[in-house]
PDB file of C-alpha atoms in Angstrom:
ATOM      1  CA  UNK A   9       6.206  38.437   4.455  1.00  0.00           C
ATOM      2  CA  UNK A  10       9.184  37.320   3.256  1.00  0.00           C
ATOM      3  CA  UNK A  11      12.152  39.749   3.533  1.00  0.00           C
ATOM      4  CA  UNK A  12      13.033  40.653   0.016  1.00  0.00           C
ATOM      5  CA  UNK A  13      17.037  40.702   0.798  1.00  0.00           C
ATOM      6  CA  UNK A  14      16.742  37.231   2.771  1.00  0.00           C
ATOM      7  CA  UNK A  15      19.406  34.543   1.449  1.00  0.00           C
ATOM      8  CA  UNK A  16      16.819  32.266  -0.131  1.00  0.00           C
ATOM      9  CA  UNK A  17      15.206  34.922  -2.152  1.00  0.00           C
ATOM     10  CA  UNK A  18      18.480  36.472  -3.465  1.00  0.00           C
ATOM     11  CA  UNK A  19      19.561  32.800  -4.268  1.00  0.00           C
ATOM     12  CA  UNK A  20      19.683  31.741  -8.020  1.00  0.00           C
ATOM     13  CA  UNK A  21      16.878  29.331  -9.021  1.00  0.00           C
ATOM     14  CA  UNK A  22      19.406  26.648  -9.670  1.00  0.00           C
ATOM     15  CA  UNK A  23      20.745  26.439  -5.935  1.00  0.00           C
ATOM     16  CA  UNK A  24      17.064  26.073  -4.855  1.00  0.00           C
ATOM     17  CA  UNK A  25      16.789  23.009  -6.572  1.00  0.00           C
ATOM     18  CA  UNK A  26      20.034  22.127  -5.634  1.00  0.00           C
ATOM     19  CA  UNK A  27      18.550  21.748  -1.970  1.00  0.00           C
ATOM     20  CA  UNK A  28      16.021  19.518  -3.227  1.00  0.00           C
ATOM     21  CA  UNK A  29      17.964  17.222  -5.406  1.00  0.00           C
ATOM     22  CA  UNK A  30      20.749  15.255  -5.683  1.00  0.00           C
ATOM     23  CA  UNK A  31      23.538  16.352  -3.153  1.00  0.00           C
ATOM     24  CA  UNK A  32      21.503  14.763  -0.451  1.00  0.00           C
ATOM     25  CA  UNK A  33      21.645  11.493  -2.613  1.00  0.00           C
ATOM     26  CA  UNK A  34      25.484  12.104  -3.625  1.00  0.00           C
ATOM     27  CA  UNK A  35      26.565  12.932  -0.039  1.00  0.00           C
ATOM     28  CA  UNK A  36      25.132  10.216   1.450  1.00  0.00           C
ATOM     29  CA  UNK A  37      26.125   7.494  -1.217  1.00  0.00           C
ATOM     30  CA  UNK A  38      29.889   9.053  -0.344  1.00  0.00           C
ATOM     31  CA  UNK A  39      29.452   8.227   3.347  1.00  0.00           C
ATOM     32  CA  UNK A  40      28.110   4.683   2.740  1.00  0.00           C
ATOM     33  CA  UNK A  41      30.701   3.787   0.415  1.00  0.00           C
ATOM     34  CA  UNK A  42      33.293   4.943   2.907  1.00  0.00           C
ATOM     35  CA  UNK A  43      31.544   2.796   5.568  1.00  0.00           C
ATOM     36  CA  UNK A  44      31.615  -0.186   2.954  1.00  0.00           C
ATOM     37  CA  UNK A  45      35.052   0.605   2.394  1.00  0.00           C
ATOM     38  CA  UNK A  46      35.707   0.154   6.187  1.00  0.00           C
ATOM     39  CA  UNK A  47      33.675  -3.077   6.187  1.00  0.00           C
ATOM     40  CA  UNK A  48      35.584  -4.872   3.300  1.00  0.00           C
ATOM     41  CA  UNK A  49      38.721  -3.800   4.995  1.00  0.00           C
ATOM     42  CA  UNK A  50      37.608  -5.108   8.537  1.00  0.00           C
ATOM     43  CA  UNK A  51      35.201  -7.980   7.960  1.00  0.00           C
ATOM     44  CA  UNK A  52      36.691  -9.416   4.472  1.00  0.00           C
ATOM     45  CA  UNK A  53      40.466  -8.930   5.564  1.00  0.00           C
ATOM     46  CA  UNK A  54      40.082  -9.437   9.177  1.00  0.00           C
ATOM     47  CA  UNK A  55      41.507  -6.236   9.676  1.00  0.00           C
ATOM     48  CA  UNK A  56      44.637  -6.603   8.034  1.00  0.00           C
ATOM     49  CA  UNK A  57      46.275  -4.816   5.361  1.00  0.00           C
ATOM     50  CA  UNK A  58      44.738  -5.163   1.618  1.00  0.00           C
ATOM     51  CA  UNK A  59      47.469  -6.194  -1.228  1.00  0.00           C
ATOM     52  CA  UNK A  60      47.142  -2.411  -2.259  1.00  0.00           C
ATOM     53  CA  UNK A  61      47.814  -1.290   1.129  1.00  0.00           C
ATOM     54  CA  UNK A  62      50.840  -3.320   1.301  1.00  0.00           C
ATOM     55  CA  UNK A  63      52.087  -2.470  -2.259  1.00  0.00           C
ATOM     56  CA  UNK A  64      51.644   1.235  -1.633  1.00  0.00           C
ATOM     57  CA  UNK A  65      53.706   1.107   1.979  1.00  0.00           C
ATOM     58  CA  UNK A  66      56.464  -0.655   0.486  1.00  0.00           C
ATOM     59  CA  UNK A  67      56.769   1.836  -2.232  1.00  0.00           C
ATOM     60  CA  UNK A  68      56.641   4.728   0.473  1.00  0.00           C
ATOM     61  CA  UNK A  69      59.049   2.844   2.711  1.00  0.00           C
ATOM     62  CA  UNK A  70      61.387   2.240  -0.104  1.00  0.00           C
ATOM     63  CA  UNK A  71      61.550   5.815  -1.160  1.00  0.00           C
ATOM     64  CA  UNK A  72      61.303   7.514   2.062  1.00  0.00           C
ATOM     65  CA  UNK A  73      63.596  10.502   2.165  1.00  0.00           C
ATOM     66  CA  UNK A  74      64.606  13.484   4.705  1.00  0.00           C
ATOM     67  CA  UNK A  75      63.360  15.803   1.939  1.00  0.00           C
ATOM     68  CA  UNK A  76      59.953  14.282   1.940  1.00  0.00           C
ATOM     69  CA  UNK A  77      59.811  14.052   5.924  1.00  0.00           C
ATOM     70  CA  UNK A  78      60.063  17.618   6.978  1.00  0.00           C
ATOM     71  CA  UNK A  79      56.701  18.526   4.717  1.00  0.00           C
ATOM     72  CA  UNK A  80      55.118  15.227   6.354  1.00  0.00           C
ATOM     73  CA  UNK A  81      55.551  16.097   9.707  1.00  0.00           C
ATOM     74  CA  UNK A  82      54.455  19.792   8.740  1.00  0.00           C
ATOM     75  CA  UNK A  83      51.152  18.491   7.622  1.00  0.00           C
ATOM     76  CA  UNK A  84      51.097  16.391  10.450  1.00  0.00           C
ATOM     77  CA  UNK A  85      51.072  19.390  12.869  1.00  0.00           C
ATOM     78  CA  UNK A  86      49.021  21.351  10.530  1.00  0.00           C
ATOM     79  CA  UNK A  87      45.849  18.652  10.064  1.00  0.00           C
ATOM     80  CA  UNK A  88      45.678  17.349  13.650  1.00  0.00           C
ATOM     81  CA  UNK A  89      46.057  17.945  17.245  1.00  0.00           C
ATOM     82  CA  UNK A  90      44.744  21.102  18.947  1.00  0.00           C
ATOM     83  CA  UNK A  91      46.051  23.063  16.315  1.00  0.00           C
ATOM     84  CA  UNK A  92      44.042  21.230  13.073  1.00  0.00           C
ATOM     85  CA  UNK A  93      41.051  20.337  15.160  1.00  0.00           C
ATOM     86  CA  UNK A  94      40.371  23.542  16.995  1.00  0.00           C
ATOM     87  CA  UNK A  95      42.336  26.343  16.054  1.00  0.00           C
ATOM     88  CA  UNK A  96      42.300  26.300  12.354  1.00  0.00           C
ATOM     89  CA  UNK A  97      38.323  25.495  12.059  1.00  0.00           C
ATOM     90  CA  UNK A  98      37.888  28.583  14.302  1.00  0.00           C
ATOM     91  CA  UNK A  99      39.967  30.736  12.672  1.00  0.00           C
ATOM     92  CA  UNK A 100      38.222  29.921   9.383  1.00  0.00           C
ATOM     93  CA  UNK A 101      34.892  30.311  11.090  1.00  0.00           C
ATOM     94  CA  UNK A 102      35.951  33.886  12.468  1.00  0.00           C
ATOM     95  CA  UNK A 103      36.914  35.034   9.132  1.00  0.00           C
ATOM     96  CA  UNK A 104      33.997  33.868   7.278  1.00  0.00           C
ATOM     97  CA  UNK A 105      31.823  35.896   9.983  1.00  0.00           C
ATOM     98  CA  UNK A 106      33.964  39.108   9.575  1.00  0.00           C
ATOM     99  CA  UNK A 107      32.809  39.041   6.075  1.00  0.00           C
ATOM    100  CA  UNK A 108      29.504  38.995   6.691  1.00  0.00           C
ATOM    101  CA  UNK A 109      28.602  35.428   5.838  1.00  0.00           C
ATOM    102  CA  UNK A 110      26.895  33.781   8.989  1.00  0.00           C
ATOM    103  CA  UNK A 111      25.069  30.806   7.303  1.00  0.00           C
ATOM    104  CA  UNK A 112      28.375  29.988   5.441  1.00  0.00           C
ATOM    105  CA  UNK A 113      30.330  30.038   8.887  1.00  0.00           C
ATOM    106  CA  UNK A 114      27.760  27.721  10.529  1.00  0.00           C
ATOM    107  CA  UNK A 115      27.790  25.540   7.578  1.00  0.00           C
ATOM    108  CA  UNK A 116      31.519  25.359   7.940  1.00  0.00           C
ATOM    109  CA  UNK A 117      31.600  24.821  11.542  1.00  0.00           C
ATOM    110  CA  UNK A 118      29.181  22.026  11.700  1.00  0.00           C
ATOM    111  CA  UNK A 119      30.519  20.293   8.926  1.00  0.00           C
ATOM    112  CA  UNK A 120      33.626  20.211  10.520  1.00  0.00           C
ATOM    113  CA  UNK A 121      32.431  19.305  13.941  1.00  0.00           C
ATOM    114  CA  UNK A 122      30.056  16.161  12.187  1.00  0.00           C
ATOM    115  CA  UNK A 123      33.032  15.192   9.870  1.00  0.00           C
ATOM    116  CA  UNK A 124      35.196  14.846  13.030  1.00  0.00           C
ATOM    117  CA  UNK A 125      32.711  12.873  15.173  1.00  0.00           C
ATOM    118  CA  UNK A 126      31.913  10.645  12.429  1.00  0.00           C
ATOM    119  CA  UNK A 127      35.336   9.453  11.899  1.00  0.00           C
ATOM    120  CA  UNK A 128      35.882   8.748  15.795  1.00  0.00           C
ATOM    121  CA  UNK A 129      32.723   6.534  15.518  1.00  0.00           C
ATOM    122  CA  UNK A 130      33.978   4.776  12.730  1.00  0.00           C
ATOM    123  CA  UNK A 131      37.566   4.406  14.431  1.00  0.00           C
ATOM    124  CA  UNK A 132      35.916   2.838  17.579  1.00  0.00           C
ATOM    125  CA  UNK A 133      33.801   0.548  15.129  1.00  0.00           C
ATOM    126  CA  UNK A 134      35.989  -0.863  12.877  1.00  0.00           C
ATOM    127  CA  UNK A 135      39.158  -0.648  15.273  1.00  0.00           C
ATOM    128  CA  UNK A 136      41.686  -1.198  12.474  1.00  0.00           C
ATOM    129  CA  UNK A 137      45.503  -1.757  13.491  1.00  0.00           C
ATOM    130  CA  UNK A 138      47.981   0.908  12.250  1.00  0.00           C
ATOM    131  CA  UNK A 139      50.816  -0.036  10.092  1.00  0.00           C
ATOM    132  CA  UNK A 140      53.782  -0.915  12.113  1.00  0.00           C
ATOM    133  CA  UNK A 141      56.519   1.010  10.611  1.00  0.00           C
ATOM    134  CA  UNK A 142      55.262   4.575  11.937  1.00  0.00           C
ATOM    135  CA  UNK A 143      57.556   7.763  11.950  1.00  0.00           C
ATOM    136  CA  UNK A 144      55.085   9.502  14.417  1.00  0.00           C
ATOM    137  CA  UNK A 145      52.809   8.222  17.319  1.00  0.00           C
ATOM    138  CA  UNK A 146      48.952   8.480  16.958  1.00  0.00           C
ATOM    139  CA  UNK A 147      45.918   7.398  18.701  1.00  0.00           C
ATOM    140  CA  UNK A 148      43.697   4.335  18.420  1.00  0.00           C
ATOM    141  CA  UNK A 149      42.287   3.160  15.260  1.00  0.00           C
ATOM    142  CA  UNK A 150      43.365   3.491  11.678  1.00  0.00           C
ATOM    143  CA  UNK A 151      40.627   3.523   9.623  1.00  0.00           C
ATOM    144  CA  UNK A 152      39.422   6.022   8.529  1.00  0.00           C
ATOM    145  CA  UNK A 153      42.091   8.978   8.336  1.00  0.00           C
ATOM    146  CA  UNK A 154      41.107  11.820  10.564  1.00  0.00           C
ATOM    147  CA  UNK A 155      43.621  14.099   8.837  1.00  0.00           C
ATOM    148  CA  UNK A 156      42.592  13.472   5.569  1.00  0.00           C
ATOM    149  CA  UNK A 157      38.826  13.634   6.712  1.00  0.00           C
ATOM    150  CA  UNK A 158      39.652  17.226   8.362  1.00  0.00           C
ATOM    151  CA  UNK A 159      41.127  18.093   4.847  1.00  0.00           C
ATOM    152  CA  UNK A 160      38.387  16.693   2.731  1.00  0.00           C
ATOM    153  CA  UNK A 161      35.692  18.930   4.771  1.00  0.00           C
ATOM    154  CA  UNK A 162      37.685  22.066   4.611  1.00  0.00           C
ATOM    155  CA  UNK A 163      38.223  21.824   0.882  1.00  0.00           C
ATOM    156  CA  UNK A 164      34.592  20.899  -0.253  1.00  0.00           C
ATOM    157  CA  UNK A 165      33.207  23.441   2.485  1.00  0.00           C
ATOM    158  CA  UNK A 166      35.443  26.050   1.075  1.00  0.00           C
ATOM    159  CA  UNK A 167      35.017  25.434  -2.306  1.00  0.00           C
ATOM    160  CA  UNK A 168      31.171  25.616  -1.847  1.00  0.00           C
ATOM    161  CA  UNK A 169      31.282  28.836   0.042  1.00  0.00           C
ATOM    162  CA  UNK A 170      33.790  30.628  -2.283  1.00  0.00           C
ATOM    163  CA  UNK A 171      32.856  29.085  -5.671  1.00  0.00           C
ATOM    164  CA  UNK A 172      36.146  29.792  -7.406  1.00  0.00           C
ATOM    165  CA  UNK A 173      38.190  27.301  -9.494  1.00  0.00           C
ATOM    166  CA  UNK A 174      41.528  28.273  -7.576  1.00  0.00           C
ATOM    167  CA  UNK A 175      40.078  27.744  -4.350  1.00  0.00           C
ATOM    168  CA  UNK A 176      38.882  24.385  -5.484  1.00  0.00           C
ATOM    169  CA  UNK A 177      42.160  23.536  -7.147  1.00  0.00           C
ATOM    170  CA  UNK A 178      44.089  24.687  -3.903  1.00  0.00           C
ATOM    171  CA  UNK A 179      41.626  22.501  -1.502  1.00  0.00           C
ATOM    172  CA  UNK A 180      42.169  19.606  -3.724  1.00  0.00           C
ATOM    173  CA  UNK A 181      45.751  19.857  -3.572  1.00  0.00           C
ATOM    174  CA  UNK A 182      46.005  20.155   0.031  1.00  0.00           C
ATOM    175  CA  UNK A 183      43.604  17.232   0.436  1.00  0.00           C
ATOM    176  CA  UNK A 184      45.965  14.787  -1.963  1.00  0.00           C
ATOM    177  CA  UNK A 185      49.131  16.391  -0.123  1.00  0.00           C
ATOM    178  CA  UNK A 186      47.674  15.253   3.235  1.00  0.00           C
ATOM    179  CA  UNK A 187      46.850  11.745   2.157  1.00  0.00           C
ATOM    180  CA  UNK A 188      50.458  11.198   0.693  1.00  0.00           C
ATOM    181  CA  UNK A 189      51.819  12.484   4.332  1.00  0.00           C
ATOM    182  CA  UNK A 190      49.700  10.562   6.211  1.00  0.00           C
ATOM    183  CA  UNK A 191      50.934   7.392   4.255  1.00  0.00           C
ATOM    184  CA  UNK A 192      54.436   8.448   4.089  1.00  0.00           C
ATOM    185  CA  UNK A 193      54.467   8.663   7.957  1.00  0.00           C
ATOM    186  CA  UNK A 194      53.311   5.085   8.031  1.00  0.00           C
ATOM    187  CA  UNK A 195      50.405   6.391  10.221  1.00  0.00           C
ATOM    188  CA  UNK A 196      47.613   4.943   7.625  1.00  0.00           C
ATOM    189  CA  UNK A 197      47.238   2.426   5.244  1.00  0.00           C
ATOM    190  CA  UNK A 198      46.147   4.124   1.948  1.00  0.00           C
ATOM    191  CA  UNK A 199      42.463   2.829   1.980  1.00  0.00           C
ATOM    192  CA  UNK A 200      42.398   4.465   5.519  1.00  0.00           C
ATOM    193  CA  UNK A 201      43.156   8.002   3.564  1.00  0.00           C
ATOM    194  CA  UNK A 202      40.617   6.944   0.875  1.00  0.00           C
ATOM    195  CA  UNK A 203      37.824   6.387   3.502  1.00  0.00           C
ATOM    196  CA  UNK A 204      38.540   9.552   5.188  1.00  0.00           C
ATOM    197  CA  UNK A 205      38.565  11.356   2.024  1.00  0.00           C
ATOM    198  CA  UNK A 206      35.121  10.156   1.246  1.00  0.00           C
ATOM    199  CA  UNK A 207      33.754  10.990   4.573  1.00  0.00           C
ATOM    200  CA  UNK A 208      34.836  14.438   4.760  1.00  0.00           C
ATOM    201  CA  UNK A 209      33.728  15.287   1.476  1.00  0.00           C
ATOM    202  CA  UNK A 210      30.458  13.359   2.271  1.00  0.00           C
ATOM    203  CA  UNK A 211      29.459  15.069   5.213  1.00  0.00           C
ATOM    204  CA  UNK A 212      30.262  18.373   3.730  1.00  0.00           C
ATOM    205  CA  UNK A 213      27.988  17.833   0.635  1.00  0.00           C
ATOM    206  CA  UNK A 214      24.850  16.446   2.925  1.00  0.00           C
ATOM    207  CA  UNK A 215      24.829  19.165   5.050  1.00  0.00           C
ATOM    208  CA  UNK A 216      25.358  21.770   2.251  1.00  0.00           C
ATOM    209  CA  UNK A 217      22.190  20.472   0.443  1.00  0.00           C
ATOM    210  CA  UNK A 218      19.666  21.871   3.249  1.00  0.00           C
ATOM    211  CA  UNK A 219      21.463  25.259   3.081  1.00  0.00           C
ATOM    212  CA  UNK A 220      22.429  25.442  -0.742  1.00  0.00           C
ATOM    213  CA  UNK A 221      19.965  28.078  -1.103  1.00  0.00           C
ATOM    214  CA  UNK A 222      20.742  30.297   1.713  1.00  0.00           C
ATOM    215  CA  UNK A 223      24.459  30.018   1.005  1.00  0.00           C
ATOM    216  CA  UNK A 224      23.959  30.943  -2.644  1.00  0.00           C
ATOM    217  CA  UNK A 225      21.481  34.031  -1.934  1.00  0.00           C
ATOM    218  CA  UNK A 226      24.109  35.091   1.076  1.00  0.00           C
ATOM    219  CA  UNK A 227      27.011  35.287  -1.562  1.00  0.00           C
ATOM    220  CA  UNK A 228      24.870  37.484  -3.846  1.00  0.00           C
ATOM    221  CA  UNK A 229      23.693  39.344  -1.118  1.00  0.00           C
ATOM    222  CA  UNK A 230      27.267  40.088   0.092  1.00  0.00           C
ATOM    223  CA  UNK A 231      28.473  40.641  -3.515  1.00  0.00           C
ATOM    224  CA  UNK A 232      25.679  43.187  -3.995  1.00  0.00           C
ATOM    225  CA  UNK A 233      26.711  44.931  -0.858  1.00  0.00           C
ATOM    226  CA  UNK A 234      30.243  45.388  -1.768  1.00  0.00           C
ATOM    227  CA  UNK A 235      29.272  46.740  -4.911  1.00  0.00           C
ATOM    228  CA  UNK A 236      26.876  49.566  -3.341  1.00  0.00           C
ATOM    229  CA  UNK A 237      29.952  50.345  -1.113  1.00  0.00           C
ATOM    230  CA  UNK A 238      32.486  50.646  -4.272  1.00  0.00           C
ATOM    231  CA  UNK A 239      29.630  52.657  -5.799  1.00  0.00           C
ATOM    232  CA  UNK A 240      29.211  55.127  -2.871  1.00  0.00           C
ATOM    233  CA  UNK A 241      33.305  55.692  -2.440  1.00  0.00           C
ATOM    234  CA  UNK A 242      33.392  56.046  -6.214  1.00  0.00           C
ATOM    235  CA  UNK A 243      30.546  58.770  -6.071  1.00  0.00           C
ATOM    236  CA  UNK A 244      32.091  60.610  -3.056  1.00  0.00           C
ATOM    237  CA  UNK A 245      35.831  60.829  -4.439  1.00  0.00           C
TER     238      UNK A 245
END
């Protein structure tokens, strides 16, 4: 017998339909689009910068200023290295577990790992050279941007786990700022950051589809539990 309090039973019917319909298709399309962008960059342009890349980089270099360098360096540290790749995801996962959302925590952690893995595979496959005028040192492979992919994965996952407008807006703003900081520091071409955004968002959506009902039902159960606790406290007071 199915537990009446299981996430699937508590989920909204729309969430159950989501698990079977368009998110998988849209997510795969986003990842495919990112791969296509990489092929255009590497094959058609022989790995060289596209016109949009050079024009964007020219504008960035022309308007470089110390006032923008500090926040860009902060975003560089926040979104990469040991802190961005390991510490931030672990902290977020622990917080989600703490608020009794194990399915959501697992979804976020798996999406983060898969997104980071996909970025590294594509870096090796495409092997695109980074811009020459870099302000910080970076590893091999310019396409796609790992920092932006990480930011997009986190933004989409958290918007799904906590469906609030402010969460979505904050995630979108964080991803855009990360995109701008990567091109400002000269470690990525503009198309690298777009590819990272597509991969990060695409992976998050693909992995969301199979567990959409569980995540929605888990959120509903957690809300009911909080409401019950509040009622008990009110009755005791």
